[in-house]
Coordinates of C-alpha atoms in Angstrom, one line a residue:
Chain A
M1 CA 15.4 -2.2 8.5
A2 CA 13.9 -1.2 11.8
G3 CA 16.5 1.6 12.3
S4 CA 16.0 2.9 8.8
D5 CA 12.3 3.0 9.2
E6 CA 12.5 5.0 12.3
T7 CA 14.6 7.6 10.7
I8 CA 12.3 7.8 7.7
G9 CA 9.4 8.2 10.0
A10 CA 11.1 11.2 11.7
A11 CA 11.6 12.8 8.3
R12 CA 8.1 12.1 7.3
E13 CA 6.6 13.9 10.3
V14 CA 7.9 17.0 8.7
G15 CA 6.8 15.7 5.4
S16 CA 3.2 15.6 6.6
L17 CA 3.2 19.3 5.7
Y18 CA 3.0 18.4 2.1
E19 CA 0.5 20.5 0.2
T20 CA -0.9 20.1 -3.2
G21 CA 1.0 22.1 -5.7
T22 CA 0.5 22.9 -9.3
G23 CA 1.3 20.8 -12.3
G24 CA 0.7 17.5 -10.5
Y25 CA 3.5 17.9 -8.1
Y26 CA 3.6 18.1 -4.4
S27 CA 5.6 21.0 -3.1
R28 CA 7.2 21.2 0.3
R29 CA 6.3 24.1 2.5
R30 CA 9.5 23.9 4.4
V31 CA 12.6 24.7 2.6
G32 CA 15.3 22.3 3.8
L33 CA 13.1 19.3 4.3
E34 CA 15.1 17.5 1.7
Q35 CA 18.2 18.2 3.6
E36 CA 16.6 16.7 6.7
W37 CA 15.6 13.7 4.6
Q38 CA 19.1 13.3 3.4
A39 CA 20.4 13.7 6.9
G40 CA 18.1 11.0 8.0
W41 CA 19.5 8.6 5.5
Q42 CA 23.1 9.6 6.4
S43 CA 22.4 8.8 10.0
V44 CA 21.0 5.4 8.9
T45 CA 24.1 4.7 6.9
S46 CA 26.4 5.8 9.6
A47 CA 24.5 3.7 12.1
G48 CA 25.2 0.6 10.1
E49 CA 28.7 0.7 8.8
D50 CA 28.1 -2.0 6.3
M51 CA 25.0 -0.7 4.8
L52 CA 24.9 0.8 1.4
Y53 CA 22.0 2.9 0.1
S54 CA 21.7 3.1 -3.7
E55 CA 19.1 5.8 -4.3
A56 CA 19.8 9.3 -5.4
G57 CA 18.0 11.9 -3.4
T58 CA 16.9 14.6 -5.8
E59 CA 16.2 14.0 -9.4
A60 CA 18.1 16.0 -12.0
G61 CA 16.5 19.3 -12.7
Q62 CA 14.3 19.4 -9.6
S63 CA 14.8 21.9 -6.9
S64 CA 15.0 20.9 -3.2
T65 CA 11.6 22.4 -2.6
Q66 CA 9.8 20.5 -5.4
M67 CA 10.3 16.8 -5.7
K68 CA 8.0 14.4 -7.5
V69 CA 6.5 12.3 -4.8
N70 CA 3.2 11.5 -6.6
R71 CA 4.4 8.6 -8.8
P72 CA 5.1 5.1 -7.5
R73 CA 8.9 4.6 -7.3
R74 CA 11.1 1.6 -7.1
R75 CA 13.8 1.8 -4.5
I76 CA 16.6 -0.7 -3.7
M77 CA 18.5 -0.8 -0.5
K78 CA 21.6 -2.9 -0.3
F79 CA 23.3 -4.4 2.7
R80 CA 26.6 -6.2 3.2
V81 CA 25.9 -9.5 4.7
I82 CA 28.1 -10.5 7.6
Y83 CA 28.4 -14.2 8.4
K84 CA 29.4 -15.0 11.9
D85 CA 31.0 -18.2 12.9
G86 CA 29.4 -20.5 15.4
Chain B
M1 CA -23.2 11.4 3.2
A2 CA -19.7 12.9 3.1
R3 CA -17.4 11.4 0.5
Y4 CA -14.5 11.4 2.8
S5 CA -13.6 11.8 6.5
N6 CA -10.2 12.3 8.0
S7 CA -10.6 10.9 11.5
P8 CA -7.9 8.3 12.2
F9 CA -9.5 5.3 13.9
S10 CA -8.1 2.9 16.5
R11 CA -7.4 0.4 13.7
I12 CA -7.0 0.3 9.9
R13 CA -10.4 0.3 8.2
Q14 CA -11.6 -0.6 4.7
G15 CA -11.7 2.5 2.7
D16 CA -8.7 4.1 4.4
I17 CA -6.5 6.2 2.2
L18 CA -2.8 6.0 3.2
R19 CA 0.1 8.0 1.8
D20 CA 3.7 6.8 1.0
I21 CA 3.2 3.1 1.5
Q22 CA 6.1 0.8 0.8
Y23 CA 5.6 -2.6 -0.8
V24 CA 8.5 -5.0 -0.6
E25 CA 8.7 -6.8 -3.9
D26 CA 11.9 -8.7 -3.7
A27 CA 14.9 -9.6 -1.5
F28 CA 18.0 -11.0 -3.3
L29 CA 21.7 -11.5 -3.2
D30 CA 23.4 -9.6 -6.0
E31 CA 26.6 -10.5 -7.8
D32 CA 28.7 -8.8 -5.2
G33 CA 27.1 -10.8 -2.4
L34 CA 25.1 -7.8 -1.2
L35 CA 21.7 -8.3 0.2
G36 CA 19.2 -6.2 -1.8
I37 CA 15.8 -5.3 -0.8
S38 CA 13.6 -3.9 -3.6
Y39 CA 10.5 -2.0 -2.8
I40 CA 7.9 0.2 -4.5
Q41 CA 6.8 3.3 -2.7
F42 CA 3.2 4.1 -3.6
P43 CA 2.1 7.8 -3.0
F44 CA -1.4 6.7 -2.2
V45 CA -3.2 3.4 -1.6
V46 CA -6.8 2.5 -0.6
V47 CA -7.4 -0.3 1.8
L48 CA -9.7 -2.9 0.4
S49 CA -9.6 -5.7 2.9
Q50 CA -13.0 -6.4 4.3
D51 CA -13.7 -4.2 7.3
C52 CA -15.2 -7.0 9.4
D53 CA -12.0 -9.0 8.9
L54 CA -9.9 -6.1 10.0
A55 CA -12.0 -5.7 13.1
S56 CA -11.9 -9.4 13.9
D57 CA -8.2 -9.4 13.5
V58 CA -7.7 -6.6 16.1
R59 CA -10.1 -8.3 18.5
S60 CA -8.2 -11.5 18.1
R61 CA -5.0 -9.9 19.1
G62 CA -6.3 -8.4 22.3
K63 CA -7.4 -4.9 20.9
D64 CA -3.8 -3.7 20.5
P65 CA -3.5 -3.3 16.7
E66 CA 0.3 -3.4 16.9
E67 CA 0.3 -6.6 18.9
N68 CA 1.5 -9.3 16.5
E69 CA 0.7 -12.3 18.7
A70 CA -2.9 -13.6 18.7
K71 CA -3.9 -13.5 22.4
V72 CA -7.5 -14.2 22.2
S73 CA -8.0 -16.4 19.2
T74 CA -6.0 -17.4 16.2
D75 CA -9.0 -18.2 14.0
A76 CA -9.8 -14.7 12.8
I77 CA -6.4 -13.1 12.4
V78 CA -5.2 -11.7 9.1
E79 CA -1.6 -11.6 8.3
S80 CA -1.7 -9.2 5.4
I81 CA -3.9 -6.3 4.2
L82 CA -5.1 -5.8 0.7
V83 CA -4.6 -2.4 -0.9
C84 CA -4.9 -0.9 -4.3
P85 CA -2.7 2.0 -5.4
A86 CA -4.4 5.2 -6.4
Y87 CA -2.8 7.2 -9.2
E88 CA -2.9 10.9 -9.8
R89 CA -5.3 11.9 -12.5
D90 CA -3.0 13.9 -14.7
L91 CA -0.3 11.2 -14.7
F92 CA -2.9 8.5 -15.3
I93 CA -4.4 10.4 -18.3
A94 CA -0.9 10.8 -19.8
G95 CA -0.2 7.1 -19.2
E96 CA 2.9 8.1 -17.2
H97 CA 1.8 7.1 -13.7
L98 CA 4.0 4.0 -13.6
S99 CA 6.9 5.3 -15.6
E100 CA 9.3 5.2 -12.6
I101 CA 8.8 1.6 -12.0
G102 CA 9.6 0.7 -15.6
L103 CA 6.1 0.5 -17.0
I104 CA 6.3 3.3 -19.7
K105 CA 3.6 2.1 -22.1
M106 CA 0.5 2.5 -20.1
Q107 CA -2.6 3.6 -22.0
S108 CA -3.2 7.3 -22.3
W109 CA -6.6 8.9 -22.4
K110 CA -8.3 11.9 -24.1
V111 CA -10.1 14.0 -21.5
K112 CA -12.9 14.8 -23.9
S113 CA -13.7 11.3 -24.8
R114 CA -16.4 8.8 -24.0
D115 CA -13.9 6.4 -22.5
W116 CA -12.6 9.0 -20.0
E117 CA -16.2 10.0 -19.1
F118 CA -16.8 6.3 -18.4
I119 CA -13.8 6.2 -16.0
V120 CA -14.8 9.4 -14.2
G121 CA -18.4 8.1 -13.9
N122 CA -17.1 4.7 -12.5
R123 CA -18.7 2.9 -15.5
D124 CA -15.5 1.3 -16.7
Q125 CA -15.2 -1.8 -14.7
R126 CA -11.4 -1.8 -14.5
Y127 CA -11.0 1.6 -13.0
H128 CA -12.3 3.6 -10.0
F129 CA -12.3 7.3 -9.9
L130 CA -11.7 9.1 -6.6
S131 CA -12.5 12.8 -6.6
G132 CA -9.9 15.2 -5.1
S133 CA -10.5 16.6 -1.7
K134 CA -9.3 19.9 -0.3
E135 CA -9.9 18.6 3.2
L136 CA -7.6 15.6 2.6
G137 CA -5.2 17.5 0.3
T138 CA -5.6 15.1 -2.5
N139 CA -6.0 15.5 -6.2
D140 CA -8.4 13.5 -8.3
M141 CA -7.0 9.9 -8.4
V142 CA -7.7 6.7 -10.3
V143 CA -7.5 3.2 -9.0
D144 CA -6.7 0.4 -11.4
F145 CA -8.2 -2.8 -10.2
K146 CA -5.6 -4.8 -12.0
H147 CA -3.0 -3.5 -9.6
F148 CA -3.5 -4.8 -6.0
Y149 CA -1.0 -5.7 -3.3
T150 CA -1.0 -7.2 0.1
I151 CA 1.2 -5.7 2.7
S152 CA 2.1 -7.2 6.1
R153 CA -0.4 -6.0 8.6
L154 CA 2.3 -5.3 11.2
R155 CA 4.1 -3.1 8.7
L156 CA 1.0 -1.2 7.8
Y157 CA 0.0 -0.7 11.5
K158 CA 3.4 0.7 12.2
D159 CA 2.9 3.2 9.3
Y160 CA -0.7 3.9 10.0
P161 CA -0.6 6.9 12.4
S162 CA 1.8 9.0 10.3
H163 CA 0.6 7.9 6.9
Y164 CA -3.1 8.2 7.3
V165 CA -4.8 10.6 4.9
G166 CA -8.5 9.9 5.2
T167 CA -11.3 7.4 4.8
L168 CA -14.0 6.9 2.2
G169 CA -17.5 7.5 3.5
E170 CA -19.4 4.3 4.1
L171 CA -21.4 4.2 0.8
Y172 CA -18.3 5.1 -1.2
R173 CA -16.4 2.4 0.6
E174 CA -19.0 -0.1 -0.3
Q175 CA -19.0 1.1 -3.9
I176 CA -15.3 0.6 -4.4
S177 CA -15.3 -2.7 -2.6
Q178 CA -18.1 -4.1 -4.7
R179 CA -16.7 -2.9 -7.9
F180 CA -13.3 -4.4 -7.1
A181 CA -14.9 -7.7 -6.2
Y182 CA -16.9 -7.7 -9.4
F183 CA -13.8 -6.9 -11.5
L184 CA -11.8 -9.8 -9.9
S185 CA -14.7 -12.2 -10.4
R186 CA -15.3 -11.5 -14.0
I187 CA -15.4 -14.5 -16.3
G188 CA -12.9 -14.6 -19.1
L189 CA -14.4 -16.3 -22.1
P190 CA -12.3 -17.7 -25.0
D191 CA -12.1 -15.6 -28.1
E192 CA -14.4 -17.0 -30.7

């Protein structure tokens, strides 16, 4: 978890540029943030070969510059457990 | 007195508003033997732990908030911090604020109704209305006192610097704290 948190934190620093948008959404000032977000997750998954991440990044019908982030969301991460002898 | 300030402090305070906070709700092994960790990400939460407890906790740990070992005393440490989610007004009015965690039948409200006026005026004991702030970049939000969570203090301290949004002014902090305590201590009487 620690590795993933660090990566999320890095993405969120950019995300601190969130501004209040219209229609109850938060829009992102920087185009491409979502890609950074996704890249962050990819680096997490590549760092841990046995880790699976089960969440879709962008919801259907939403552009990369407008994601709903103002509603509580449930997320599930899954990891393969490796048992070591000894 | 200002309703909000946005000066991060050296420690978490009662009345702090934090953004994008994760609450781990379950850890499980699924049918494929994978370890699952389920968490809810709340867009906004308000810290409701008593401020003196939070101060004593940091003192007990030797003034370093991220220090997890009690160096000075173990008597006054807190292991978790109480928070209430704050929901965006428009979603709350539509009763859709929890739809993405499976709660799709929350009550909706008519804006031009006495009930909604009560909520906005903080006269409905279950809810607490927080006005939007340009300074903080927040919309109007509603806290539902039936929804409260405790989050590991270490986790919250790690998140604090980059997730801090602002802090309720002292009077407003006391108001929400007192209203929350009152709601939790209400006495349920049997239906006659």
